[in-house]
């Protein structure tokens, strides 16, 4: 036993026998994982699986890494980490194949119920009632994503949480969420993906904040077909990062390099580096070099097309499994014959796991097909052509030995159409509807929380006012609200550009950093992507972050993290994970192209899975925050930029009143025309409505309050039944949020039935708002335009 064994292994490995058993167990996992990749590729080539992307070539590095992954830690990785998950006991080989087959049974694929590709893992952070599980006692996995480097921003937040848990006295009692901040976020990424801006922004943020983030770069020399010399400065990410190296008198990161085939070296460097991160919270990058891709990038192509014969031979010679085998024999840990036995057993185990996964996947579909055949055979038709068509459908189902659910649905639908008005048709139609309901549940559930922690289930509580209510500026309402919130809930943290020291550009957090500390209210750099990432990671770890994007226009920088991760998380994990992030921003009217945008169409179409709140004033915004904080759903709250210094009444129950999600509010009742809108433009609409009253036109003005969800009780169509005319007004571009509202009311709520005139939309112009007050007036709906549009509508 060499120095590696004496210095790096746990106590149960310090005896020779313990050391030997541990090494051979690692080798078993390595070989099983390799066989899993080899069998997986065959499943794609034979057509049983749709696509395959595997972790072959990275097995030894990952089995070494798994030794230092402890309860409480979080993994934030990507789709090459199968060996790590096998070694950590989080995923099994059979579950791996269930993912390959896209098995929608959550018992078979507990990570996504068939909704994600193979090797996309996740662990629950809440229970069935939406309560937080004991994250400190389990090994945690933030749900994997396929977009390159998308895991980087949220890794910053996962690591930042440990820093807050360690430093914040208010968080010390939350021992189910953290063990004094000792947890590390382990982030894995392919070398080519370090070219993404996500990587650089995240590494810089980690170096500035000094958080326990361990980044492992799997370097196999290529990004699909492009070599790393064409991807990375100096052809080496560790060399390119040298300027960020921490020194005794600076912040920064530590950088380690290690060979991916060197089992002993990997264990030693990982142990030393990870222990340092855990103790000091200094982030580190581990550049794992000289890895191989035995089967190429994925099943979509062959790496023989772009790798030279010399490179391919090098990969065979330096394959990590081969090198580990040689190391074991050279150090007399086991004989070649003993390793051969392990290899034979590994192949058998993988084959058995594959067969079991396939059987569990295909059996329910075959049962559906058999039931469909039975029902179609029971139909009696007296038309020879129809009889022949039904027999063809039966034959088609009988000959399809590996049917998909859609094959059964299509056959039943076709048979139901053929057999209409014949005996047996009703039974067939009933079965078709049963399958529709089943498949809707399998493939369409959990976009949002569906249990008690669903934001739509939070009941409305009206604001209460005294006999002589206090009148305050909008920003003062928010300031008092956030003060009470931070005092009441230790899990709440707020951050963003200029949020800390000066209390945000509109003063809603003024004085609150001084009062509650810079671990509760704090500044960030100008880096919207990782601001969203910080919020995402903190929310995944049980905190209640309010992440500020200074202006709605700048949300585009952080949109990828929101749409690919936050908005899809609950759905793609089949309800396993929740991310109650609140993104606070401000938009709509101000002055200029970059500070007055209302890209709500972009937001609502890219953020399905989040709530989109559009308060018209700051009191309403506070009520929305209260509602959201009672739920586990993520949301964006777009405050009105020009409303911070407008006067409002201060509610007495500031921390307790709640604005319901998806329930519009009638601001003014009327009989002649329904005007539907939200946010800042409502004030202009109310001015126009007052002028229209002088023309004997009675306007009913409705504030939708939230765009997602939208009018869940269909109250707007009730207004339309009364007025028979409707106009949707919006600051977004034509075809944006106004078109969305139009679709919901006129089509979904069947508002077209009650129209006496064509429904209208009035929106901002196609160009971005021009600078200055005149630019605002002529770029967005103004009172005169609204007046004229309603007059024209009434004239139809």
CSV table of C-alpha atoms in Angstrom, one decimal, residues 205-396:
chain,number,residue,atom,x,y,z
A,205,UNK,CA,-18.7,35.4,-9.2
A,206,UNK,CA,-17.4,32.5,-7.1
A,207,UNK,CA,-14.0,34.0,-6.9
A,208,UNK,CA,-15.3,37.4,-5.8
A,209,UNK,CA,-17.7,35.9,-3.2
A,210,UNK,CA,-15.5,33.1,-1.9
A,211,UNK,CA,-18.0,30.3,-1.8
A,212,UNK,CA,-17.6,26.5,-1.6
A,213,UNK,CA,-17.9,25.7,-5.3
A,214,UNK,CA,-15.9,22.8,-6.7
A,215,UNK,CA,-15.9,22.8,-10.5
A,216,UNK,CA,-14.8,19.7,-12.3
A,217,UNK,CA,-13.9,20.1,-16.0
A,218,UNK,CA,-14.0,16.8,-17.9
A,219,UNK,CA,-11.5,17.3,-20.7
A,220,UNK,CA,-11.6,14.7,-23.4
A,221,UNK,CA,-10.0,17.0,-26.0
A,222,UNK,CA,-13.1,17.8,-28.1
A,223,UNK,CA,-16.4,19.7,-28.2
A,224,UNK,CA,-18.2,17.2,-30.5
A,225,UNK,CA,-15.9,17.5,-33.5
A,226,UNK,CA,-14.0,20.7,-32.5
A,227,UNK,CA,-10.7,20.2,-30.8
A,228,UNK,CA,-9.9,22.2,-27.6
A,229,UNK,CA,-7.2,24.1,-29.4
A,230,UNK,CA,-10.1,25.8,-31.3
A,231,UNK,CA,-12.2,26.2,-28.2
A,232,UNK,CA,-10.0,27.6,-25.5
A,233,UNK,CA,-7.1,30.1,-25.3
A,234,UNK,CA,-3.8,28.2,-24.9
A,235,UNK,CA,-5.8,25.0,-25.5
A,236,UNK,CA,-6.2,24.6,-21.7
A,237,UNK,CA,-8.9,25.9,-19.4
A,238,UNK,CA,-6.6,25.7,-16.4
A,239,UNK,CA,-3.9,27.7,-18.2
A,240,UNK,CA,-6.5,30.3,-19.3
A,241,UNK,CA,-7.8,30.7,-15.7
A,242,UNK,CA,-4.4,31.4,-14.2
A,243,UNK,CA,-5.2,35.1,-13.6
A,244,UNK,CA,-7.9,34.1,-11.2
A,245,UNK,CA,-5.6,32.0,-9.0
A,246,UNK,CA,-6.1,33.0,-5.4
A,247,UNK,CA,-3.0,34.5,-3.6
A,248,UNK,CA,-2.6,35.1,0.1
A,249,UNK,CA,-3.6,38.7,-0.3
A,250,UNK,CA,-6.4,38.3,-2.8
A,251,UNK,CA,-9.6,36.6,-3.4
A,252,UNK,CA,-9.9,34.2,-6.3
A,253,UNK,CA,-10.0,30.5,-7.0
A,254,UNK,CA,-7.7,27.5,-6.6
A,255,UNK,CA,-6.8,25.5,-9.7
A,256,UNK,CA,-5.8,21.9,-9.8
A,257,UNK,CA,-4.8,19.7,-12.8
A,258,UNK,CA,-5.0,15.9,-12.8
A,259,UNK,CA,-5.0,13.1,-15.3
A,260,UNK,CA,-8.4,11.4,-15.8
A,261,UNK,CA,-6.8,7.9,-16.0
A,262,UNK,CA,-4.7,8.2,-12.8
A,263,UNK,CA,-6.9,6.6,-10.1
A,264,UNK,CA,-4.4,7.2,-7.2
A,265,UNK,CA,-3.6,10.8,-8.3
A,266,UNK,CA,-7.3,11.6,-8.6
A,267,UNK,CA,-8.1,10.4,-5.1
A,268,UNK,CA,-5.2,12.3,-3.6
A,269,UNK,CA,-5.8,15.6,-5.4
A,270,UNK,CA,-9.6,15.4,-4.9
A,271,UNK,CA,-9.3,14.7,-1.2
A,272,UNK,CA,-6.9,17.6,-0.5
A,273,UNK,CA,-8.7,20.1,-2.7
A,274,UNK,CA,-12.2,19.2,-1.5
A,275,UNK,CA,-11.2,19.3,2.1
A,276,UNK,CA,-9.8,22.7,1.7
A,277,UNK,CA,-12.9,24.0,0.0
A,278,UNK,CA,-15.1,22.5,2.8
A,279,UNK,CA,-13.0,24.2,5.4
A,280,UNK,CA,-12.2,27.6,3.8
A,281,UNK,CA,-15.0,28.1,1.3
A,282,UNK,CA,-12.4,29.0,-1.3
A,283,UNK,CA,-13.7,27.8,-4.7
A,284,UNK,CA,-11.7,25.6,-7.0
A,285,UNK,CA,-11.5,24.3,-10.5
A,286,UNK,CA,-10.3,20.8,-11.0
A,287,UNK,CA,-9.1,20.4,-14.6
A,288,UNK,CA,-9.4,16.6,-15.3
A,289,UNK,CA,-7.3,16.1,-18.4
A,290,UNK,CA,-6.5,13.2,-20.8
A,291,UNK,CA,-10.0,11.7,-20.7
A,292,UNK,CA,-11.3,9.7,-23.7
A,293,UNK,CA,-14.5,9.2,-25.5
A,294,UNK,CA,-14.6,5.5,-26.4
A,295,UNK,CA,-17.9,5.8,-28.3
A,296,UNK,CA,-17.6,9.4,-29.4
A,297,UNK,CA,-19.8,12.3,-28.3
A,298,UNK,CA,-23.2,10.6,-28.6
A,299,UNK,CA,-25.2,8.1,-30.7
A,300,UNK,CA,-25.9,10.8,-33.3
A,301,UNK,CA,-22.6,10.3,-35.1
A,302,UNK,CA,-19.2,8.6,-35.2
A,303,UNK,CA,-16.0,10.2,-33.9
A,304,UNK,CA,-14.0,8.4,-36.5
A,305,UNK,CA,-15.2,11.2,-38.9
A,306,UNK,CA,-13.1,13.9,-37.1
A,307,UNK,CA,-10.4,12.1,-35.1
A,308,UNK,CA,-7.2,11.0,-36.7
A,309,UNK,CA,-6.1,7.3,-36.5
A,310,UNK,CA,-3.3,8.4,-34.1
A,311,UNK,CA,-5.8,10.1,-31.8
A,312,UNK,CA,-8.0,7.1,-31.8
A,313,UNK,CA,-5.1,4.8,-31.0
A,314,UNK,CA,-4.1,7.1,-28.2
A,315,UNK,CA,-7.6,6.9,-26.7
A,316,UNK,CA,-7.5,3.1,-26.8
A,317,UNK,CA,-4.1,3.1,-25.1
A,318,UNK,CA,-5.0,5.6,-22.4
A,319,UNK,CA,-8.5,4.5,-21.7
A,320,UNK,CA,-9.1,5.0,-18.0
A,321,UNK,CA,-10.6,1.6,-17.4
A,322,UNK,CA,-7.6,0.0,-19.1
A,323,UNK,CA,-5.2,2.1,-17.1
A,324,UNK,CA,-6.9,1.4,-13.8
A,325,UNK,CA,-6.8,-2.3,-14.6
A,326,UNK,CA,-3.0,-2.1,-15.3
A,327,UNK,CA,-2.5,-0.1,-12.0
A,328,UNK,CA,-4.3,-2.7,-10.0
A,329,UNK,CA,-2.2,-5.6,-11.4
A,330,UNK,CA,1.1,-3.6,-11.2
A,331,UNK,CA,0.5,-2.9,-7.5
A,332,UNK,CA,-0.5,-6.6,-6.8
A,333,UNK,CA,-3.9,-5.6,-5.6
A,334,UNK,CA,-5.6,-8.3,-7.7
A,335,UNK,CA,-4.7,-10.6,-10.6
A,336,UNK,CA,-5.8,-10.4,-14.1
A,337,UNK,CA,-8.0,-13.5,-13.6
A,338,UNK,CA,-9.8,-11.8,-10.6
A,339,UNK,CA,-10.4,-8.7,-12.6
A,340,UNK,CA,-11.8,-10.8,-15.4
A,341,UNK,CA,-14.3,-12.3,-13.1
A,342,UNK,CA,-15.4,-8.8,-12.1
A,343,UNK,CA,-15.8,-7.9,-15.7
A,344,UNK,CA,-17.8,-11.0,-16.6
A,345,UNK,CA,-20.2,-10.3,-13.6
A,346,UNK,CA,-20.5,-6.7,-14.6
A,347,UNK,CA,-21.6,-7.6,-18.1
A,348,UNK,CA,-24.2,-10.0,-16.7
A,349,UNK,CA,-25.5,-7.4,-14.2
A,350,UNK,CA,-25.9,-4.7,-16.9
A,351,UNK,CA,-27.6,-7.1,-19.2
A,352,UNK,CA,-30.1,-8.2,-16.5
A,353,UNK,CA,-30.7,-4.6,-15.6
A,354,UNK,CA,-31.4,-3.6,-19.2
A,355,UNK,CA,-33.8,-6.6,-19.6
A,356,UNK,CA,-35.7,-5.8,-16.5
A,357,UNK,CA,-36.0,-2.1,-17.4
A,358,UNK,CA,-37.3,-3.0,-20.9
A,359,UNK,CA,-39.8,-5.4,-19.5
A,360,UNK,CA,-41.2,-2.9,-17.0
A,361,UNK,CA,-41.4,-0.3,-19.7
A,362,UNK,CA,-43.0,-2.3,-22.5
A,363,UNK,CA,-45.4,-4.5,-20.5
A,364,UNK,CA,-48.0,-1.7,-19.7
A,365,UNK,CA,-48.1,-0.6,-23.3
A,366,UNK,CA,-48.5,-4.2,-24.5
A,367,UNK,CA,-51.5,-4.5,-22.1
A,368,UNK,CA,-53.0,-1.3,-23.6
A,369,UNK,CA,-52.5,-2.7,-27.1
A,370,UNK,CA,-54.2,-6.0,-26.0
A,371,UNK,CA,-57.1,-4.1,-24.5
A,372,UNK,CA,-57.5,-2.1,-27.7
A,373,UNK,CA,-57.4,-5.2,-29.8
A,374,UNK,CA,-60.1,-6.8,-27.6
A,375,UNK,CA,-62.4,-3.8,-27.9
A,376,UNK,CA,-61.9,-3.4,-31.7
A,377,UNK,CA,-62.6,-7.2,-32.2
A,378,UNK,CA,-65.9,-6.7,-30.2
A,379,UNK,CA,-67.2,-4.2,-32.6
A,380,UNK,CA,-69.9,-5.5,-35.0
A,381,UNK,CA,-70.1,-3.7,-38.3
A,382,UNK,CA,-72.3,-4.6,-41.3
A,383,UNK,CA,-70.0,-2.8,-43.8
A,384,UNK,CA,-67.3,-4.9,-45.5
A,385,UNK,CA,-65.0,-2.0,-46.1
A,386,UNK,CA,-65.3,-0.9,-42.4
A,387,UNK,CA,-64.8,-4.5,-41.3
A,388,UNK,CA,-61.6,-4.7,-43.4
A,389,UNK,CA,-60.3,-1.4,-42.0
A,390,UNK,CA,-60.8,-2.6,-38.4
A,391,UNK,CA,-59.1,-5.9,-39.1
A,392,UNK,CA,-56.1,-4.0,-40.6
A,393,UNK,CA,-55.9,-2.0,-37.3
A,394,UNK,CA,-56.0,-5.2,-35.3
A,395,UNK,CA,-53.3,-6.8,-37.4
A,396,UNK,CA,-51.1,-3.7,-37.2
